[in-house]
Amino acid sequence: MSMDKDKPMLQHETIRRLQKDYLVRIGEPLDKVIPGTGVKPASQIKRLEAQIKQAMDELGKVTEEEMLVQADSSGDSRGKAMADLEKRRGELTDRISSLEKQLLEAELLELGEANMTALMA
């Protein structure tokens, strides 16, 4: 694609697809014209909820492994295994909190869009 300021863009280079059925003709990138990621908030919320559930399940498995390691007391290997599991637990906890924050933002975005459509109706 030629995005030079000197040359006018060809007609076929200015067409962008918004959704399945909508084509628009613009002269600049679509993300500058329409803000956002292009993902529907409801879809993003479902995806984030699934990721949180998966991370929590994994955190449960790590906790289970920690309990098994504590039950098996074999000196040095126990300490190293516990350190690895604690590190993994910390990573998962951070990931879960990050995903929950993203979920809250997506829910607020969806709520804002719902309020905007209610105002326009």
Short mmCIF file of C-alpha atoms in Angstrom, two decimals:
data_model
loop_
_atom_site.label_atom_id
_atom_site.label_comp_id
_atom_site.label_asym_id
_atom_site.label_seq_id
_atom_site.Cartn_x
_atom_site.Cartn_y
_atom_site.Cartn_z
CA MET A 1 0.00 0.00 0.00
CA SER A 2 1.29 3.45 -0.81
CA MET A 3 0.67 5.85 2.04
CA ASP A 4 2.79 8.70 0.64
CA LYS A 5 1.44 12.17 1.27
CA ASP A 6 2.51 13.29 -2.23
CA LYS A 7 0.58 10.73 -4.24
CA PRO A 8 -3.17 10.32 -4.05
CA MET A 9 -4.21 6.83 -2.99
CA LEU A 10 -5.76 4.54 -5.54
CA GLN A 11 -9.47 3.91 -5.10
CA HIS A 12 -9.11 0.25 -4.22
CA GLU A 13 -6.56 1.10 -1.51
CA THR A 14 -8.99 3.34 0.36
CA ILE A 15 -11.63 0.66 1.01
CA ARG A 16 -11.73 -0.90 4.50
CA ARG A 17 -14.08 -3.49 5.99
CA LEU A 18 -15.81 -2.50 9.23
CA GLN A 19 -17.85 -5.60 9.89
CA LYS A 20 -19.04 -8.46 7.75
CA ASP A 21 -21.40 -6.35 5.65
CA TYR A 22 -19.91 -2.86 5.79
CA LEU A 23 -17.24 -1.39 3.55
CA VAL A 24 -16.10 2.22 3.90
CA ARG A 25 -13.83 4.38 1.81
CA ILE A 26 -11.26 6.29 3.83
CA GLY A 27 -7.85 7.77 3.16
CA GLU A 28 -6.14 6.90 6.42
CA PRO A 29 -5.84 3.85 8.69
CA LEU A 30 -9.12 2.70 10.18
CA ASP A 31 -7.85 2.70 13.77
CA LYS A 32 -7.30 6.45 13.55
CA VAL A 33 -10.86 7.02 12.35
CA ILE A 34 -12.64 4.61 14.73
CA PRO A 35 -11.09 4.16 18.18
CA GLY A 36 -11.05 0.77 19.88
CA THR A 37 -9.81 -2.70 19.12
CA GLY A 38 -12.68 -3.87 16.95
CA VAL A 39 -13.63 -6.65 19.38
CA LYS A 40 -17.18 -6.58 20.70
CA PRO A 41 -17.17 -5.99 24.46
CA ALA A 42 -19.42 -9.01 25.12
CA SER A 43 -17.01 -11.29 23.23
CA GLN A 44 -14.05 -9.83 25.05
CA ILE A 45 -15.80 -10.34 28.41
CA LYS A 46 -16.52 -14.02 27.64
CA ARG A 47 -12.93 -14.55 26.50
CA LEU A 48 -11.52 -12.91 29.63
CA GLU A 49 -13.83 -14.94 31.89
CA ALA A 50 -12.63 -18.15 30.22
CA GLN A 51 -8.98 -17.11 30.66
CA ILE A 52 -9.57 -16.29 34.34
CA LYS A 53 -11.25 -19.66 34.87
CA GLN A 54 -8.36 -21.46 33.19
CA ALA A 55 -5.78 -19.57 35.29
CA MET A 56 -7.70 -20.32 38.49
CA ASP A 57 -7.85 -24.02 37.61
CA GLU A 58 -4.11 -23.98 37.03
CA LEU A 59 -3.62 -22.18 40.35
CA GLY A 60 -5.63 -24.94 42.04
CA LYS A 61 -3.34 -27.56 40.49
CA VAL A 62 -0.27 -25.68 41.70
CA THR A 63 -1.73 -25.53 45.21
CA GLU A 64 -2.42 -29.26 45.07
CA GLU A 65 1.17 -29.92 43.97
CA GLU A 66 2.44 -27.74 46.84
CA MET A 67 0.48 -29.84 49.32
CA LEU A 68 1.87 -33.05 47.81
CA VAL A 69 5.42 -31.70 48.00
CA GLN A 70 4.91 -30.70 51.63
CA ALA A 71 3.68 -34.22 52.42
CA ASP A 72 6.78 -35.73 50.79
CA SER A 73 9.69 -34.47 52.87
CA SER A 74 12.94 -35.28 51.04
CA GLY A 75 15.28 -32.39 51.87
CA ASP A 76 16.86 -30.41 49.02
CA SER A 77 14.51 -31.51 46.26
CA ARG A 78 11.59 -30.39 48.41
CA GLY A 79 13.01 -26.89 48.84
CA LYS A 80 13.67 -26.45 45.14
CA ALA A 81 10.25 -27.81 44.18
CA MET A 82 8.54 -25.53 46.71
CA ALA A 83 10.46 -22.51 45.38
CA ASP A 84 9.41 -23.34 41.81
CA LEU A 85 5.78 -23.82 42.84
CA GLU A 86 5.74 -20.58 44.84
CA LYS A 87 7.18 -18.73 41.84
CA ARG A 88 4.52 -20.27 39.58
CA ARG A 89 1.81 -19.37 42.12
CA GLY A 90 2.99 -15.74 42.14
CA GLU A 91 2.96 -15.59 38.34
CA LEU A 92 -0.55 -17.04 38.21
CA THR A 93 -1.81 -14.68 40.89
CA ASP A 94 -0.41 -11.70 38.96
CA ARG A 95 -1.96 -12.98 35.72
CA ILE A 96 -5.35 -13.48 37.38
CA SER A 97 -5.33 -9.98 38.86
CA SER A 98 -4.34 -8.53 35.47
CA LEU A 99 -7.13 -10.44 33.71
CA GLU A 100 -9.67 -9.34 36.33
CA LYS A 101 -8.64 -5.73 35.78
CA GLN A 102 -9.09 -6.14 32.01
CA LEU A 103 -12.46 -7.78 32.65
CA LEU A 104 -13.59 -4.84 34.77
CA GLU A 105 -12.52 -2.40 32.03
CA ALA A 106 -14.39 -4.41 29.40
CA GLU A 107 -17.52 -4.53 31.56
CA LEU A 108 -17.34 -0.77 32.09
CA LEU A 109 -16.90 -0.27 28.34
CA GLU A 110 -19.93 -2.45 27.63
CA LEU A 111 -21.95 -0.62 30.25
CA GLY A 112 -20.94 2.73 28.70
CA GLU A 113 -22.00 1.54 25.25
CA ALA A 114 -25.33 0.32 26.64
CA ASN A 115 -25.93 3.72 28.21
CA MET A 116 -25.04 5.47 24.94
CA THR A 117 -27.50 3.36 22.95
CA ALA A 118 -30.20 3.98 25.56
CA LEU A 119 -29.62 7.72 25.32
CA MET A 120 -29.83 7.65 21.52
CA ALA A 121 -33.07 5.66 21.50
#
